[in-house]
XYZ file of N, CA and C in Angstrom:
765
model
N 97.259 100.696 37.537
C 96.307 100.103 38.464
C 96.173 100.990 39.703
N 94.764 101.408 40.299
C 94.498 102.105 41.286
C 94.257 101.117 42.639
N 95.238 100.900 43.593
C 94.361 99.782 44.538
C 93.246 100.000 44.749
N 92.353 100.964 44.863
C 90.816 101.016 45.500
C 89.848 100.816 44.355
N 90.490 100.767 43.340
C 89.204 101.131 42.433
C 88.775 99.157 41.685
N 87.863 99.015 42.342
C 87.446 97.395 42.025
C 87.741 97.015 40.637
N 87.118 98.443 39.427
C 87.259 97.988 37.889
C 88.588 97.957 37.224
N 90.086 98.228 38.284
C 91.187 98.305 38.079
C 91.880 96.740 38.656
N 91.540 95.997 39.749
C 92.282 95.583 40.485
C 91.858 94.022 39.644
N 92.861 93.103 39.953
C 92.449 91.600 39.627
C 92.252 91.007 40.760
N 91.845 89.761 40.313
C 91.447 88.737 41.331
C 92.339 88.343 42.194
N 93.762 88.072 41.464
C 94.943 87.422 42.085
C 94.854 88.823 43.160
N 95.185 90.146 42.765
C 95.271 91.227 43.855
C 94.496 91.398 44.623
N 93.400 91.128 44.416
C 92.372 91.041 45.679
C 92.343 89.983 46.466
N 92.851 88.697 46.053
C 92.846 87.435 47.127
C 94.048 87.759 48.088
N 95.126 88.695 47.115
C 96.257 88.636 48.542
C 96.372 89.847 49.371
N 95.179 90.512 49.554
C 94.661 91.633 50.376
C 93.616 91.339 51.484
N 94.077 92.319 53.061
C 92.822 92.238 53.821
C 91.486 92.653 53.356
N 90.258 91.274 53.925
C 88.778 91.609 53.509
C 88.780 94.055 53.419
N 87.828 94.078 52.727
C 88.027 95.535 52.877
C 86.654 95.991 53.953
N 87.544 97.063 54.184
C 86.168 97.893 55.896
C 84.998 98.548 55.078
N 85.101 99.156 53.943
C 83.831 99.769 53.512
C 84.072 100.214 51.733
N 82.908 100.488 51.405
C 82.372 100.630 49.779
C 82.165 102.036 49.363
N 82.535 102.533 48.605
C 81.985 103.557 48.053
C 81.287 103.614 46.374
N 80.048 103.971 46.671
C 79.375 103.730 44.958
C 79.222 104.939 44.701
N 79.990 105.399 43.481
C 79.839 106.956 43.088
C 78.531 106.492 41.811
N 77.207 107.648 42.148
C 76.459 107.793 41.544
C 76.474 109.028 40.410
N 76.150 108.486 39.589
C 76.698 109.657 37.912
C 75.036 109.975 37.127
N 74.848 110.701 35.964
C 74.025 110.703 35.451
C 74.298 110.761 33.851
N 73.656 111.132 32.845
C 73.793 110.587 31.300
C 72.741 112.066 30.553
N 73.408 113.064 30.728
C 72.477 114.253 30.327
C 72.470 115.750 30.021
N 72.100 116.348 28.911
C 72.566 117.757 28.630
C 73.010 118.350 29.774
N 74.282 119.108 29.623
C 74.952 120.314 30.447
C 74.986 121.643 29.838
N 74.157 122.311 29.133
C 74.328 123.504 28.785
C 75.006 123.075 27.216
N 75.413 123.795 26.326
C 76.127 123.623 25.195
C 77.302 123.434 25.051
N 78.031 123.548 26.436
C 79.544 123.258 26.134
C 80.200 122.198 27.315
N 79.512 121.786 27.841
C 79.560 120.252 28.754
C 79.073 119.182 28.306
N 80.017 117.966 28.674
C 79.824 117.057 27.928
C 78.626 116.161 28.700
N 78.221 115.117 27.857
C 76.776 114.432 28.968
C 77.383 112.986 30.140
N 78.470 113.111 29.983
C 78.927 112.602 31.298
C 79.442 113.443 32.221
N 79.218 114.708 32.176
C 79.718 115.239 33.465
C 79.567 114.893 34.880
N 78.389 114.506 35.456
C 78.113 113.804 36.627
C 78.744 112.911 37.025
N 79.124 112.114 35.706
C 79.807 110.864 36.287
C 81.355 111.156 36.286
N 81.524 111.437 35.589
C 83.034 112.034 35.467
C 83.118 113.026 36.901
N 82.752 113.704 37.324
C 82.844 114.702 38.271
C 82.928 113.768 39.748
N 81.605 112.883 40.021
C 81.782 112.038 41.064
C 83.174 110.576 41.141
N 82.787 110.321 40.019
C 84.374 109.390 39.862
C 85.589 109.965 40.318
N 85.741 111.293 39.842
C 87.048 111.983 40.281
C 87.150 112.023 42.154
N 86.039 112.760 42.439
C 86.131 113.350 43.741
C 85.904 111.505 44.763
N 85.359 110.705 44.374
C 85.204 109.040 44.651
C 87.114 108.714 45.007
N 87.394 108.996 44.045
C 88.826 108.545 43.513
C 89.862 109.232 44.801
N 89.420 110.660 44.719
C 90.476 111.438 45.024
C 90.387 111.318 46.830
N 89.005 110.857 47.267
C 88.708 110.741 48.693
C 89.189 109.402 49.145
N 88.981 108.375 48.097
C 89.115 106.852 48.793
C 90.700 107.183 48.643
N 91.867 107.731 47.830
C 93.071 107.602 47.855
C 93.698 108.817 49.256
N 93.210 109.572 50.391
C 93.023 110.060 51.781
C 93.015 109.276 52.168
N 91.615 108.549 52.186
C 91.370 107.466 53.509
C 92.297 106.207 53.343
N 93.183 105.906 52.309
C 94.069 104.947 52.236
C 94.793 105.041 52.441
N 95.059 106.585 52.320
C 96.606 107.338 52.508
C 96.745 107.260 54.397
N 95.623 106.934 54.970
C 95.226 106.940 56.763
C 94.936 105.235 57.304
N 95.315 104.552 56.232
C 95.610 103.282 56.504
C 93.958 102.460 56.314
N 93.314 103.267 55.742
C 92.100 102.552 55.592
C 91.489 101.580 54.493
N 90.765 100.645 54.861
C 90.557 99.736 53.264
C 89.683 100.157 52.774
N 89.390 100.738 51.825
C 88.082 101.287 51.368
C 88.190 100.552 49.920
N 86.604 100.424 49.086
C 87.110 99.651 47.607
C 86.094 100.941 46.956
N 86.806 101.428 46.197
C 85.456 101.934 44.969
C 85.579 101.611 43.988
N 83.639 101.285 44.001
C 82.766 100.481 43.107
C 82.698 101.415 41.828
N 82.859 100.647 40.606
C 82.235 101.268 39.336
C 81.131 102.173 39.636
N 81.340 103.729 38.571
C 80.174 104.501 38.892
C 79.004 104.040 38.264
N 77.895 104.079 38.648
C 76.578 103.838 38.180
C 76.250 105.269 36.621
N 76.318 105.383 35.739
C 76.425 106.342 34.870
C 75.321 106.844 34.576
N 73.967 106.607 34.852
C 72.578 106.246 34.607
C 71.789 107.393 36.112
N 70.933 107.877 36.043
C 70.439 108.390 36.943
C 68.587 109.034 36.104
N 68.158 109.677 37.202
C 66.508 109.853 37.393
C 66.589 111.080 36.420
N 65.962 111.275 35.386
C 65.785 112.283 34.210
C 64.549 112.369 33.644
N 63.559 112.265 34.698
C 62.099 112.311 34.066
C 61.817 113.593 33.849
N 62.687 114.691 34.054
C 62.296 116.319 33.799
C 62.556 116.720 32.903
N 64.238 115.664 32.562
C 64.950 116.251 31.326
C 64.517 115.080 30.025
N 63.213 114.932 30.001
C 63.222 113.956 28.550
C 63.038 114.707 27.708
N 62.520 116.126 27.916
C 62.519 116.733 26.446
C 63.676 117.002 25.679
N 64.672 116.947 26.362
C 66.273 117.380 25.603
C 66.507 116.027 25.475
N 67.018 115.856 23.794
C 67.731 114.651 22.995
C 68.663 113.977 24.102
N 68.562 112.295 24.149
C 69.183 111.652 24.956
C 69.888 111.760 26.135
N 68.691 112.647 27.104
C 68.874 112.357 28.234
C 68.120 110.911 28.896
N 69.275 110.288 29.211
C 69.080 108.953 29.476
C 68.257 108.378 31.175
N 67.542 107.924 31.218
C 66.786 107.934 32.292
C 66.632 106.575 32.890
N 66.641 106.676 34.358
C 66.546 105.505 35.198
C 65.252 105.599 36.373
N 64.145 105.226 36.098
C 63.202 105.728 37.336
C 63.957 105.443 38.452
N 63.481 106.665 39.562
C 63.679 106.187 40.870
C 63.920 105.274 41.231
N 62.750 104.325 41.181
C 62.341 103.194 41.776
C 63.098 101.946 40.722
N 63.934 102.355 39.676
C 64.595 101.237 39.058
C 65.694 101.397 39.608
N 66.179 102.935 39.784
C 67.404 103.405 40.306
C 67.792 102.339 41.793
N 66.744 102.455 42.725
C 66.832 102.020 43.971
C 66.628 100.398 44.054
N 66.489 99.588 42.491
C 66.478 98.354 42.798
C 67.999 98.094 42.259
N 68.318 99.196 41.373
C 69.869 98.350 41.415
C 70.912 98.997 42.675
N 70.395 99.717 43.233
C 71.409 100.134 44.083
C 71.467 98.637 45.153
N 69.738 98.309 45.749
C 69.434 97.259 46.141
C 70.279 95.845 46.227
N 70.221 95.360 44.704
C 71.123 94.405 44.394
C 72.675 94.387 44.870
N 73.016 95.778 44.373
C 74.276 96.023 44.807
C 74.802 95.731 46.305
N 74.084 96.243 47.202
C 74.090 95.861 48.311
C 73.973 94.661 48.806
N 72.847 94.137 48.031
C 73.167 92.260 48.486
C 74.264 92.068 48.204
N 74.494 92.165 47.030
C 76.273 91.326 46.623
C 77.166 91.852 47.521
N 77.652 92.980 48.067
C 78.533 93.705 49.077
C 78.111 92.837 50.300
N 76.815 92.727 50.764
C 76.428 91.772 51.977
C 76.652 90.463 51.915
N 76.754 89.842 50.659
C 77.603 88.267 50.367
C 79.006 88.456 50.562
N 79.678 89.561 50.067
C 81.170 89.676 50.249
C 81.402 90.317 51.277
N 80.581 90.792 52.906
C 81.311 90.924 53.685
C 81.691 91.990 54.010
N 81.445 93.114 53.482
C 81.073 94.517 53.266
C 80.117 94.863 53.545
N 80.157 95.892 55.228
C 79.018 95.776 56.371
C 78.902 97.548 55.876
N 79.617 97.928 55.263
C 79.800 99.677 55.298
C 79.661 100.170 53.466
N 78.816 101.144 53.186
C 78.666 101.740 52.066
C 78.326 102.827 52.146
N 79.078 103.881 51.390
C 78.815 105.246 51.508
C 78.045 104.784 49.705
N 76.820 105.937 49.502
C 76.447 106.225 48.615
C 76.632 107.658 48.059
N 77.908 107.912 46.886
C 78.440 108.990 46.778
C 77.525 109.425 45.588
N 76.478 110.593 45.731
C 75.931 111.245 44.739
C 75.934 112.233 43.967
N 76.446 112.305 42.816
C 77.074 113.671 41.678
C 76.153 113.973 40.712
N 74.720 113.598 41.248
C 73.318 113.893 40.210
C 72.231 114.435 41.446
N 72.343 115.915 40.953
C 70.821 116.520 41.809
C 69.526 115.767 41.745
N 69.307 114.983 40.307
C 68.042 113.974 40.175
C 67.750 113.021 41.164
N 68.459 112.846 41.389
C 68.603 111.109 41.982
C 68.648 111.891 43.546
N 66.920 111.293 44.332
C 66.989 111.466 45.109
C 66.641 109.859 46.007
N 67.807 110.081 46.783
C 67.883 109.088 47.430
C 67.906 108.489 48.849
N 67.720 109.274 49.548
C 67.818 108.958 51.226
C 66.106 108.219 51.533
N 65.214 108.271 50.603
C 64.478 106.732 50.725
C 64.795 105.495 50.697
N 65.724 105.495 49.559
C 66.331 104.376 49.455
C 66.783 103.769 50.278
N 67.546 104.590 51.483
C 68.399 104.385 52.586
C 67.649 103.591 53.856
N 66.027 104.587 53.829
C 65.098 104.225 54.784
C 64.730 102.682 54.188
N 64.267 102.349 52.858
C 63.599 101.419 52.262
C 64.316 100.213 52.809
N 65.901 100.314 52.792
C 66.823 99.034 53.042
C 67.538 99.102 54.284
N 66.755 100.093 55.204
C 67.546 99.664 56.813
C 66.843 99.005 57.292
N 66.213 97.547 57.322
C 65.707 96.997 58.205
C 66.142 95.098 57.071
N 66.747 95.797 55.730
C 66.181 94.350 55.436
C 67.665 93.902 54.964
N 68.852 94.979 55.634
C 70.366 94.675 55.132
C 70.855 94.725 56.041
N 71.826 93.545 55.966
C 73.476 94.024 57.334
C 74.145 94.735 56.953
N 73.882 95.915 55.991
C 74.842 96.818 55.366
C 74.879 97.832 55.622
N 75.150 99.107 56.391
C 75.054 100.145 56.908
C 75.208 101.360 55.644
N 74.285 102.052 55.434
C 74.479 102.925 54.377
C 74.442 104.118 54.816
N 75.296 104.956 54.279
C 75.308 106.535 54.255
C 75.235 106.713 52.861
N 74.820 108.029 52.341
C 74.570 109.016 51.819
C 75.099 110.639 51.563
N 76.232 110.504 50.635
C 76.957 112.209 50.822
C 76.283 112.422 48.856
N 75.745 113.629 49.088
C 75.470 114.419 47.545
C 76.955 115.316 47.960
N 77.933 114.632 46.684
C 79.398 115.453 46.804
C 79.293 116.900 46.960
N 77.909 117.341 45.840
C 77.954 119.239 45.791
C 77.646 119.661 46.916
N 76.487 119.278 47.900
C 76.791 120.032 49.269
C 77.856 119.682 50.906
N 78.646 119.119 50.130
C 80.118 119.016 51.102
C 80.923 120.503 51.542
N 80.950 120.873 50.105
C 82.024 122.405 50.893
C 81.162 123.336 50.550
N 79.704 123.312 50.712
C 78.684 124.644 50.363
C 78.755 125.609 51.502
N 79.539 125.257 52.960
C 79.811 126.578 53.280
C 80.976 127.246 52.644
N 81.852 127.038 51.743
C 83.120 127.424 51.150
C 82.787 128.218 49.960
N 81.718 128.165 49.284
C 81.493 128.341 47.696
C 81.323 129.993 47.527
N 81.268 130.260 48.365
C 80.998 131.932 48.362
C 82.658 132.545 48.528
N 83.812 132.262 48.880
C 85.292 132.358 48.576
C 85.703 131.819 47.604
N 84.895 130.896 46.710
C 85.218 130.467 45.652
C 84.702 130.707 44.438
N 83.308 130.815 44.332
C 82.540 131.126 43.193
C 81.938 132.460 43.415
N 82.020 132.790 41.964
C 80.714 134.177 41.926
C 79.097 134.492 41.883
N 78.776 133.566 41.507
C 77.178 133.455 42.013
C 77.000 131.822 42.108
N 75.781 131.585 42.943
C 75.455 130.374 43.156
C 74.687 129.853 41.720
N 74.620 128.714 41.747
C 74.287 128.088 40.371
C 73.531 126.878 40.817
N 72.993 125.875 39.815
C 72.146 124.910 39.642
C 72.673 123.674 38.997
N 73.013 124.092 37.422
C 73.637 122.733 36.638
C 73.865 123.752 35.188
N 75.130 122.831 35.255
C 76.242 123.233 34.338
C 76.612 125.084 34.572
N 76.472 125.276 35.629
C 76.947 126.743 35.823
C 78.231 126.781 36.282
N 78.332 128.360 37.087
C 79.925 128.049 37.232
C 80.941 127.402 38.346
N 80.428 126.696 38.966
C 80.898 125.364 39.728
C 81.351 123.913 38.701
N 79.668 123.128 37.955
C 80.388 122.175 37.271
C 81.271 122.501 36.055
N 81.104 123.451 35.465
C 82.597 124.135 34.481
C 83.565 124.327 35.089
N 83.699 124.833 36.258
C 85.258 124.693 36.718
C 85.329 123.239 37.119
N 84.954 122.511 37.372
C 85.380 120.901 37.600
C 85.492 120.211 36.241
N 84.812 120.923 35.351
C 84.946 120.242 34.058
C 86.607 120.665 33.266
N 87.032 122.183 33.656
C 88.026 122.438 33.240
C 89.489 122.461 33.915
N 88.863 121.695 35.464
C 90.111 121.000 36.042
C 90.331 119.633 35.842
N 89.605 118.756 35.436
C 88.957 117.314 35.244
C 89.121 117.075 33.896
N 88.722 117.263 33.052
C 88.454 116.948 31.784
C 88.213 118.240 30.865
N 89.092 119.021 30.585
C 89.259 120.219 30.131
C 89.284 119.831 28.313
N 89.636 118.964 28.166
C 89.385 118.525 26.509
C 88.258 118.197 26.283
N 87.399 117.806 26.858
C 85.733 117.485 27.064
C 84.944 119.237 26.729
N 85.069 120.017 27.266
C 84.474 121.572 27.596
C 84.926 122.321 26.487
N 83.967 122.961 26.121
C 83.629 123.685 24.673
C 83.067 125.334 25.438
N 83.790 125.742 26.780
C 83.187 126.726 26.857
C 82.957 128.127 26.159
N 83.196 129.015 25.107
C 82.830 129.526 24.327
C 81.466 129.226 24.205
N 80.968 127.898 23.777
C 80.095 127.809 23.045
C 78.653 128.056 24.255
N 78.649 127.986 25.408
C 77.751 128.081 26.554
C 76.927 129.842 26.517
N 75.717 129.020 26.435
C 74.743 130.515 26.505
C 74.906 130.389 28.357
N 74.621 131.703 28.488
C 74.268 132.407 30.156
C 73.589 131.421 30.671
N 72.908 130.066 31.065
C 71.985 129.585 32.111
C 71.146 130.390 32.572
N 70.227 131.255 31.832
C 69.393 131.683 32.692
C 68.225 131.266 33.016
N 67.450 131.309 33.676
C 66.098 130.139 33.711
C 64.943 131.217 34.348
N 63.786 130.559 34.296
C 62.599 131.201 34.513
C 62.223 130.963 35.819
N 61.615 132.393 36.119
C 60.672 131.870 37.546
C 59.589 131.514 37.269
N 59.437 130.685 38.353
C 57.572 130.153 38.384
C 56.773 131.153 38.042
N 55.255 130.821 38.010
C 54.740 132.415 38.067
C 53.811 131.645 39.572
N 54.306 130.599 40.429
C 53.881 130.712 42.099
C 55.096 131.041 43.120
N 54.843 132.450 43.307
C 55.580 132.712 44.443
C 56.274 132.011 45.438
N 55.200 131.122 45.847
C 55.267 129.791 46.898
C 56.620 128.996 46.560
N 56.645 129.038 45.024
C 57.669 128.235 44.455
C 58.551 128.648 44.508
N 58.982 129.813 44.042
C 59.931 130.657 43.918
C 60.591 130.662 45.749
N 59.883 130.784 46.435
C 60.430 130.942 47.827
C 60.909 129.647 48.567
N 60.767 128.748 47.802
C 60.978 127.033 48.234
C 60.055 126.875 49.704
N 58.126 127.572 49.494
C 57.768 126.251 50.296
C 57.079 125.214 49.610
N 56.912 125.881 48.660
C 56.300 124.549 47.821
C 57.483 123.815 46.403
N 57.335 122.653 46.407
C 58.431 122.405 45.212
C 57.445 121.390 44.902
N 58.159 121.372 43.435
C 58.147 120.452 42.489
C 58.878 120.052 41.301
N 58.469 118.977 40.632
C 59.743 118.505 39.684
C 59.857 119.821 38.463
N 60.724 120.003 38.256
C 60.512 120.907 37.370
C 61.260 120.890 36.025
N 59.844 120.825 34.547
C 60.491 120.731 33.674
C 61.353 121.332 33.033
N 62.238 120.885 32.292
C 63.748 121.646 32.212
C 63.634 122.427 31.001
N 63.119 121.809 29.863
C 62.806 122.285 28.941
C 61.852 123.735 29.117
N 61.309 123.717 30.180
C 60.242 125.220 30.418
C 61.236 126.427 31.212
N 62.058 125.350 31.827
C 62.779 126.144 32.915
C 64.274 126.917 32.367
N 64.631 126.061 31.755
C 65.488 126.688 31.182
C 65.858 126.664 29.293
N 67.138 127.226 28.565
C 67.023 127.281 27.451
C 67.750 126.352 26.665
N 68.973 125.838 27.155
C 69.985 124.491 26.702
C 70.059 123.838 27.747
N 69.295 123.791 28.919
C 69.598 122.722 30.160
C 70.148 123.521 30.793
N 71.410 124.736 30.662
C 71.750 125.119 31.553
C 70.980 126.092 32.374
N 71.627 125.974 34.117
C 70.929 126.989 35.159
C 72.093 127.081 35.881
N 72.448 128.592 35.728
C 73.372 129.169 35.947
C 74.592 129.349 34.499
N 75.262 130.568 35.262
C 76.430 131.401 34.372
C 77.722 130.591 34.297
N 77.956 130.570 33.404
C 79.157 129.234 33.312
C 80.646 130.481 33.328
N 80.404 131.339 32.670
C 81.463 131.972 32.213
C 82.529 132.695 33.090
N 82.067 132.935 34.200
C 83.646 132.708 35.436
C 84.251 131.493 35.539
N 84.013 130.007 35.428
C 84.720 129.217 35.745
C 86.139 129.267 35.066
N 87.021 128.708 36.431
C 88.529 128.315 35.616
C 88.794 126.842 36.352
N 89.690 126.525 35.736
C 90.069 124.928 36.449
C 90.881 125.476 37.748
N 91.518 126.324 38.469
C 91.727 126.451 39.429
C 90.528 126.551 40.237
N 89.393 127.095 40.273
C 88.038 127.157 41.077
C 87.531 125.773 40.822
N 87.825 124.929 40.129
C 87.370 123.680 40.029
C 88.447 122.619 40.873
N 89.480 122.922 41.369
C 90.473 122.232 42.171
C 90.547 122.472 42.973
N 90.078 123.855 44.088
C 90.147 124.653 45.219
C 88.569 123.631 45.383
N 87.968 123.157 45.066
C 86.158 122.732 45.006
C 86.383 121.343 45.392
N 87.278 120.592 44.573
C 87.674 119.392 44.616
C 88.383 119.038 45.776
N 89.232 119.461 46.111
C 90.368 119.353 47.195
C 89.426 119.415 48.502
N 88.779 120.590 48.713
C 88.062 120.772 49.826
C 86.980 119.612 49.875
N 86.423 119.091 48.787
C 85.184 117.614 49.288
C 86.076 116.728 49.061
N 86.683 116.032 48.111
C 87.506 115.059 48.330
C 88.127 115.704 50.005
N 88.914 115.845 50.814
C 89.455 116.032 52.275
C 88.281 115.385 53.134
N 87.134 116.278 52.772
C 86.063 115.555 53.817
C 85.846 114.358 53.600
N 85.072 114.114 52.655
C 85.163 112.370 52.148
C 85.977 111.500 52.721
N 87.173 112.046 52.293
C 88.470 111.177 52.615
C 88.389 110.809 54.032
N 88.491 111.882 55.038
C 88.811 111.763 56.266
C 87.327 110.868 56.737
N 86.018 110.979 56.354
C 84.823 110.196 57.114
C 84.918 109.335 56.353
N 85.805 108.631 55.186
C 85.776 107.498 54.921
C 86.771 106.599 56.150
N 88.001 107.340 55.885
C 88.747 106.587 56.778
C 88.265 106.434 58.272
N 87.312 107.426 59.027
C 86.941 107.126 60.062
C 85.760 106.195 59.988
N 85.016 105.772 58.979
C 83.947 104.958 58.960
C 84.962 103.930 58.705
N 85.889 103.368 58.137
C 86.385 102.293 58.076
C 86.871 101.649 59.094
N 87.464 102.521 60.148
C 87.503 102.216 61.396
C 86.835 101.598 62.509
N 85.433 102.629 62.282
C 84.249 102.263 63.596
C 84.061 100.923 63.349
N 83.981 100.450 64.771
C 83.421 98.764 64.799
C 82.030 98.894 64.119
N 81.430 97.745 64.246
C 79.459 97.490 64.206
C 79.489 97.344 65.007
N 79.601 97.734 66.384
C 78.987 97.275 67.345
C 77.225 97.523 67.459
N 76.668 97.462 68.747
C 75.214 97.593 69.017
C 74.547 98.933 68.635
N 75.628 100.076 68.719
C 75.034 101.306 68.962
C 75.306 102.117 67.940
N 76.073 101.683 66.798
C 76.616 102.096 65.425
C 75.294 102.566 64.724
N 74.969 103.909 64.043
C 76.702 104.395 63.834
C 76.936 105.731 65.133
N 76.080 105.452 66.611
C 75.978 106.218 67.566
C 77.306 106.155 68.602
């Protein structure tokens, strides 16, 4: 049994515990990683680093609970690859919705929304439900936590299933990863410049963009570059969980 983790704990253990200061919902996705990642990597990846941050901020005396990961995420790019499983946006953001009511019945004024899917874009969501919740929400996408660090750690920058989520896959779940079997991630440029330079974006299909889903080179990863990755966002997490568990609500929160 993990104390923080809600899908571990019983009832009897939760009645003889203080109400808790704040929530964490690790967001996951359901979808090709290149040929040698498995299709829960997202969720598996955010669960871990969920896990490894709320057990910091507890370790600092804080109550934090984490919520079952959501496994499901936004894949309207990736439907051409076999069972990538898809949640519109806008279905995405009514169950996050719900979720939040029930946390606002139980008393739970604080929720970090922990995100381990580039799809799932969400800081609308955030805007959509600050006026109509007593629930204070933040928003961390786990991968850009230690992105000033990744250049002492990795050899080229990457996208999905390159060599960042392979080393988390082969510090994490190393019986899951078939790396041998991973072609290079290489992917196509636009043929608009504009695009290529990020002022113009758009959704972009995966199937055009790339050749097995993957974008980026998998083949430097080791599970040590996947634990040097981990350690450094789980720390942050950890520590602004435990300090969000702290801050009152007062008037001027979270200022």
């Amino acid at each position: 049994m993990t104390p923080w983790k809600l899908a571990e704990i019983t009832y009897g253990e939760l009645k003889s515990k203080p109400e808790y200061q704040a929530a964490v919902l690790p967001l996951g996705a359901t979808e090709p990683h290149n040929l040698h990642l498995p299709y829960g990597t997202d969720t598996f990846q955010v669960e871990t680093i969920a896990s490894r941050a709320c057990e910091i901020a507890t370790g600092k005396g804080a109550r934090v609970l984490q919520l079952p990961a959501i496994p499901y995420g936004t894949e309207t790019n990736q439907m051409e690859f076999p069972m990538a499983m898809n949640l519109n946006p806008s279905t995405l953001a009514k169950v996050i919705a719900d979720l939040v009511e029930s946390l606002a019945k139980h008393k739970i004024h604080k929720l970090l929304l922990l995100n381990g899917h580039g799809g799932n874009d969400l800081k609308w969501v955030l805007r959509e439900l600050h006026r109509s919740t007593p629930v204070r929400l933040f928003l961390c996408n786990w991968y850009k936590v230690a992105a000033d660090g990744y250049d002492s750690i990795f050899e080229k920058k990457d996208d999905h299933a390159g060599e960042m989520e392979t080393s988390m896959g082969l510090a994490h779940f190393p019986d899951l990863v078939n790396l041998p079997a991973a072609d290079d991630g290489a992917v196509r440029a636009s043929r608009f410049d504009a695009v290529n330079r990020g002022w113009v974006e758009l959704t972009r299909p995966w199937h055009l963009l790339t050749t097995n889903s993957g974008a980026g080179n998998p083949h430097a990863a080791t599970a040590e570059k996947g634990e040097a990755v981990t350690a450094r966002v789980a720390e942050r997490i950890g520590l602004f969980l435990a300090e969000l568990a702290e801050t009152p609500l007062d008037a001027d929160f979270p200022f």
